[in-house]
Short mmCIF file of C-alpha atoms in Angstrom, two decimals:
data_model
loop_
_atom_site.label_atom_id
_atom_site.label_comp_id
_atom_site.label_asym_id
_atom_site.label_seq_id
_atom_site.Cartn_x
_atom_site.Cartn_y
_atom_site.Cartn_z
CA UNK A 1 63.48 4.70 47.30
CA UNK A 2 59.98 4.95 46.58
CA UNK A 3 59.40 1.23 45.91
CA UNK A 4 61.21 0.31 49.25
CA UNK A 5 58.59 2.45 51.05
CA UNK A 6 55.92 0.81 49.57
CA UNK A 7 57.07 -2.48 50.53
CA UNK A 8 57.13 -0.84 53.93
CA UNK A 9 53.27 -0.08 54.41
CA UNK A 10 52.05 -3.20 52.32
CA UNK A 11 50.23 -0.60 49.37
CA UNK A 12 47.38 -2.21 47.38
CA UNK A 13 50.04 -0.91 44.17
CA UNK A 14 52.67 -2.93 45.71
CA UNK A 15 50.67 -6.38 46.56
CA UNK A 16 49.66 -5.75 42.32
CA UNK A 17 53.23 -5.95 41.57
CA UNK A 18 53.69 -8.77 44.43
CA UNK A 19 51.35 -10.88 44.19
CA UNK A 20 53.13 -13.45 41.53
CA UNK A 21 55.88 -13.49 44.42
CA UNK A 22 53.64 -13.68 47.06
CA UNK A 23 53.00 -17.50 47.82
CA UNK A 24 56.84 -18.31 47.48
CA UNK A 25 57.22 -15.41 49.84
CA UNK A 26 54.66 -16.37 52.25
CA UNK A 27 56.12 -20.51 52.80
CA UNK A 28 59.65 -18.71 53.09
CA UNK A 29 59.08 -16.22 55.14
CA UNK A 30 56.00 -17.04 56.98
CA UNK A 31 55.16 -20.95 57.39
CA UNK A 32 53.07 -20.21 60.36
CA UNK A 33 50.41 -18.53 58.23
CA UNK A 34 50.42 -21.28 55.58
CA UNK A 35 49.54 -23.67 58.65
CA UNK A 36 47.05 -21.27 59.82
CA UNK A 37 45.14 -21.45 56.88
CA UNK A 38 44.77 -25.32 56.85
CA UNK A 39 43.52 -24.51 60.54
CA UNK A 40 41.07 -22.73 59.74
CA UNK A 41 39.92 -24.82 56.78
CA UNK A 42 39.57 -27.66 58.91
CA UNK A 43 36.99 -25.77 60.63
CA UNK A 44 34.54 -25.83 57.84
CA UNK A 45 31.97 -28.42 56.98
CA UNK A 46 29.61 -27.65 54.30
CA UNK A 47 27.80 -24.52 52.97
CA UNK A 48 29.32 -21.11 51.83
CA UNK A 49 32.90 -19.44 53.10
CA UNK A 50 34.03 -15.83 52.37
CA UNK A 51 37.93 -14.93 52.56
CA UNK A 52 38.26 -11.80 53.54
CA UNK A 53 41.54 -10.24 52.06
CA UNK A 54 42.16 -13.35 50.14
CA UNK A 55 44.95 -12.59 48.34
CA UNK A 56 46.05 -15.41 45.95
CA UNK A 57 43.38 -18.03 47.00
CA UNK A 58 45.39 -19.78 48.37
CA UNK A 59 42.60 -20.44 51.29
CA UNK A 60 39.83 -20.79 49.22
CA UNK A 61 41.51 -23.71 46.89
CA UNK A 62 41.80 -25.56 50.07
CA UNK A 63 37.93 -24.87 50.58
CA UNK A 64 36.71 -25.63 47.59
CA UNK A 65 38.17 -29.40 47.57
CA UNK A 66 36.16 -29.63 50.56
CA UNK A 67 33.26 -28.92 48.60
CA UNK A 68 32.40 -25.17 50.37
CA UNK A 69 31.19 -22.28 47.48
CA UNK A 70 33.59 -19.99 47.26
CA UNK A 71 33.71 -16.10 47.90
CA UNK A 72 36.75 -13.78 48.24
CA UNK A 73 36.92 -10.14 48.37
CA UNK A 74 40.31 -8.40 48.33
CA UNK A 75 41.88 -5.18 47.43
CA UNK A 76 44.62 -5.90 44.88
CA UNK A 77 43.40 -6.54 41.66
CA UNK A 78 47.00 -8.33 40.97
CA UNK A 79 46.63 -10.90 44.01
CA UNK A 80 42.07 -11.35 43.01
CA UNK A 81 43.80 -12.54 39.35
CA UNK A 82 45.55 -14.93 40.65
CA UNK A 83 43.14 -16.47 42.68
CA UNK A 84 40.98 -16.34 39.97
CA UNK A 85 43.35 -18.74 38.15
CA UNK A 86 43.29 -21.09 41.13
CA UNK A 87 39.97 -21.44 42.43
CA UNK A 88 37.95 -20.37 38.85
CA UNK A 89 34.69 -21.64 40.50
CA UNK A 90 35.00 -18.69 43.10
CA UNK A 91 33.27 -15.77 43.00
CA UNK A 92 36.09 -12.95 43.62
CA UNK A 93 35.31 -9.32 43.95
CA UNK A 94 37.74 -6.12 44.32
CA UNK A 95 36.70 -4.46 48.08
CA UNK A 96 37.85 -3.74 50.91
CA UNK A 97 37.08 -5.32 54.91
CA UNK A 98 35.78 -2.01 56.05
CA UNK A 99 33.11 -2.05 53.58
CA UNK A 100 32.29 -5.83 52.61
CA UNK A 101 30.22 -6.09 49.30
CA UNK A 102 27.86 -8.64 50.54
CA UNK A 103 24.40 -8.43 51.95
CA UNK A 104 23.97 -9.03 55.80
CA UNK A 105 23.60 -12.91 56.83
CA UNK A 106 25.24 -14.25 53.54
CA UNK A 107 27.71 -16.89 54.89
CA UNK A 108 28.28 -20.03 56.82
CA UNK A 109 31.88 -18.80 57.29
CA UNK A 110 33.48 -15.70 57.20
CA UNK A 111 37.70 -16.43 57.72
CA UNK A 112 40.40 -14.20 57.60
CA UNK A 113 44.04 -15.01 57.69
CA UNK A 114 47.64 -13.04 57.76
CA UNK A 115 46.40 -9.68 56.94
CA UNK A 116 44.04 -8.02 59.87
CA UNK A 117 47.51 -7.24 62.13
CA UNK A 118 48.64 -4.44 60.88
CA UNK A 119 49.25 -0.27 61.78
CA UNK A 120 46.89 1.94 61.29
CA UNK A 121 44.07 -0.95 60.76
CA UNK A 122 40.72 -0.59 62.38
CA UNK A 123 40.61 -4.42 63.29
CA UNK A 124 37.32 -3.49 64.81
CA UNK A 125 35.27 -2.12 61.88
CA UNK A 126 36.47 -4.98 59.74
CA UNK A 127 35.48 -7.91 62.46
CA UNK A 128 32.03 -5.50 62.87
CA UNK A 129 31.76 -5.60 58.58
CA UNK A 130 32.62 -9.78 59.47
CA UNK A 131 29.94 -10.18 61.81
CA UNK A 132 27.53 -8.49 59.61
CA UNK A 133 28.03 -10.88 56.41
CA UNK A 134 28.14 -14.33 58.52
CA UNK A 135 24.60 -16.15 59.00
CA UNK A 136 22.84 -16.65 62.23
CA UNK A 137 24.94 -19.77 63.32
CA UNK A 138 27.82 -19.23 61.74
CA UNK A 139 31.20 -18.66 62.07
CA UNK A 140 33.65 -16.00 62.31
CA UNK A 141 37.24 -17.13 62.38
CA UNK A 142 40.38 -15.11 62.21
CA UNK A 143 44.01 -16.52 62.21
CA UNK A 144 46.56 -13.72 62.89
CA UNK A 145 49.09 -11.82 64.82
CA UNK A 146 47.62 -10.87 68.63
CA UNK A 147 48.86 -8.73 71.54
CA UNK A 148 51.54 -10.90 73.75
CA UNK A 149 49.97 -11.92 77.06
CA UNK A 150 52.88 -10.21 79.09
CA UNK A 151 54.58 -7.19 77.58
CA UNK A 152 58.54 -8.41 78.61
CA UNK A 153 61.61 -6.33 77.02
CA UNK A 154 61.51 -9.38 74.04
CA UNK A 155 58.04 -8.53 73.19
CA UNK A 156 58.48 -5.08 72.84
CA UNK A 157 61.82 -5.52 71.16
CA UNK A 158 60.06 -7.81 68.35
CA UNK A 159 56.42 -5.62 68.23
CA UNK A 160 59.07 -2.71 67.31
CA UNK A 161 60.89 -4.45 64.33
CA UNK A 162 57.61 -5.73 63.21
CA UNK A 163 56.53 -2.16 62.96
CA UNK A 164 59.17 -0.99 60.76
CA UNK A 165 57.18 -3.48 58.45
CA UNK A 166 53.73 -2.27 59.06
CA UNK A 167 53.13 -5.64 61.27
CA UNK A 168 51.58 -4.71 65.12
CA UNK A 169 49.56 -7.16 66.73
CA UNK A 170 45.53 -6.66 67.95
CA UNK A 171 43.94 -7.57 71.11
CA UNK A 172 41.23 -9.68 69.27
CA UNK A 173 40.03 -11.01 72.50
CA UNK A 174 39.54 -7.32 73.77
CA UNK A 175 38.04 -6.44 70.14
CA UNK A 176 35.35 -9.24 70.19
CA UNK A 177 34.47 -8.54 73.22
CA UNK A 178 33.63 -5.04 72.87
CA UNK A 179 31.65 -6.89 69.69
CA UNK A 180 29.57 -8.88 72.46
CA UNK A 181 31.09 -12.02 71.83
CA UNK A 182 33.83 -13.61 73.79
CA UNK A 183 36.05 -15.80 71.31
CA UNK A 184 37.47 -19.13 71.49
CA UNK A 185 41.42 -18.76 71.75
CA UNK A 186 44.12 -21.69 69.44
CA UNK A 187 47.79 -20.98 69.62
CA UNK A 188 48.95 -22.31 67.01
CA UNK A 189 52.92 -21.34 67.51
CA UNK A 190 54.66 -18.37 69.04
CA UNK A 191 52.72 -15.18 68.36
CA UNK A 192 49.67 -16.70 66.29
CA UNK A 193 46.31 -17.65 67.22
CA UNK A 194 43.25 -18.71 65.69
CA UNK A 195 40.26 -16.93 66.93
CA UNK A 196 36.49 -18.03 66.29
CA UNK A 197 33.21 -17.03 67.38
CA UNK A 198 29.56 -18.61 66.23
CA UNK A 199 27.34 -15.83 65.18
CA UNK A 200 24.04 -15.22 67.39
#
């Protein structure tokens, strides 16, 4: 019983356990975030990217053939080893998006993918602690889960069974703009976007 309620709210313990699962899990169950990812990686040009809940790396291998240096941060120590084994190169540290262990001004990109949408997550402090880290000129670019544009009986039906799996969506527009910045807007299929905004 325990372990099903973990799976529930998405524990750092249970992404330790999960995270030799996880990529299988996440082209099964989830092939819009896979294609997210290459999204956002075809954003980048040169110069320095941090993943921000980076789980297995997946993200950052695709960066680093591009030639980008590396950085991840990530709670689960289980998910940070294996993206240690993929991207070695990378520099991977064990934090969380609320309190990003990187200087102000660090980054040319600062991405996050799949993992921002969620209850109980203050999308707000961590795109505030994403902000901070990115350079003057640089880029901020989430791909995730937002609020539907019109709240029909579907909507709510689907928000609600996402819930039961600690999955809600955020008004990222709304949040950025509180931020002072007013984001550029991708759908990239039913319920997922691709948000950026250039640093001033």
């Amino acid at each position: 019983m325990k372990y099903r309620s973990e799976i529930r709210v998405w524990t750092t313990s249970f992404y330790d356990r999960f995270a030799r699962w996880y990529d299988a899990f996440m082209r099964l169950v989830f092939p819009p975030g896979e294609k997210g990812r290459v999204r956002v990686v075809a954003e980048m040009v040169e110069g320095s990217v941090l993943d921000v809940a980076c789980g297995t790396g997946t993200l950052l291998a695709m960066a680093r053939e591009k030639g980008l240096a590396c950085y991840g941060v990530d709670l689960s120590q289980g998910m940070l080893d294996r993206a240690r084994a993929k991207v070695p190169e990378a520099e991977l540290k064990q934090g969380s998006y609320y309190e990003i262990p990187y200087p102000d001004d660090m980054f040319d990109y600062v991405v996050e993918t799949n993992a921002m949408s969620g209850v109980g997550i203050d999308a707000k402090k961590a795109l505030s602690e994403m902000i901070r880290v990115c350079k003057v000129g640089g880029k901020v670019v989430i791909a995730d889960w937002p609020v539907p544009e019109k709240e029909t009986f579907g909507e709510r039906l689907f928000i609600k069974m996402a819930s039961w799996n600690d999955d809600f969506p955020q008004d990222y527009v709304g949040i950025f703009g509180e931020l002072g910045y007013e984001p550029t807007e991708e759908v990239m299929g039913h319920r997922y976007c691709l948000f950026q905004i250039t640093k001033r």
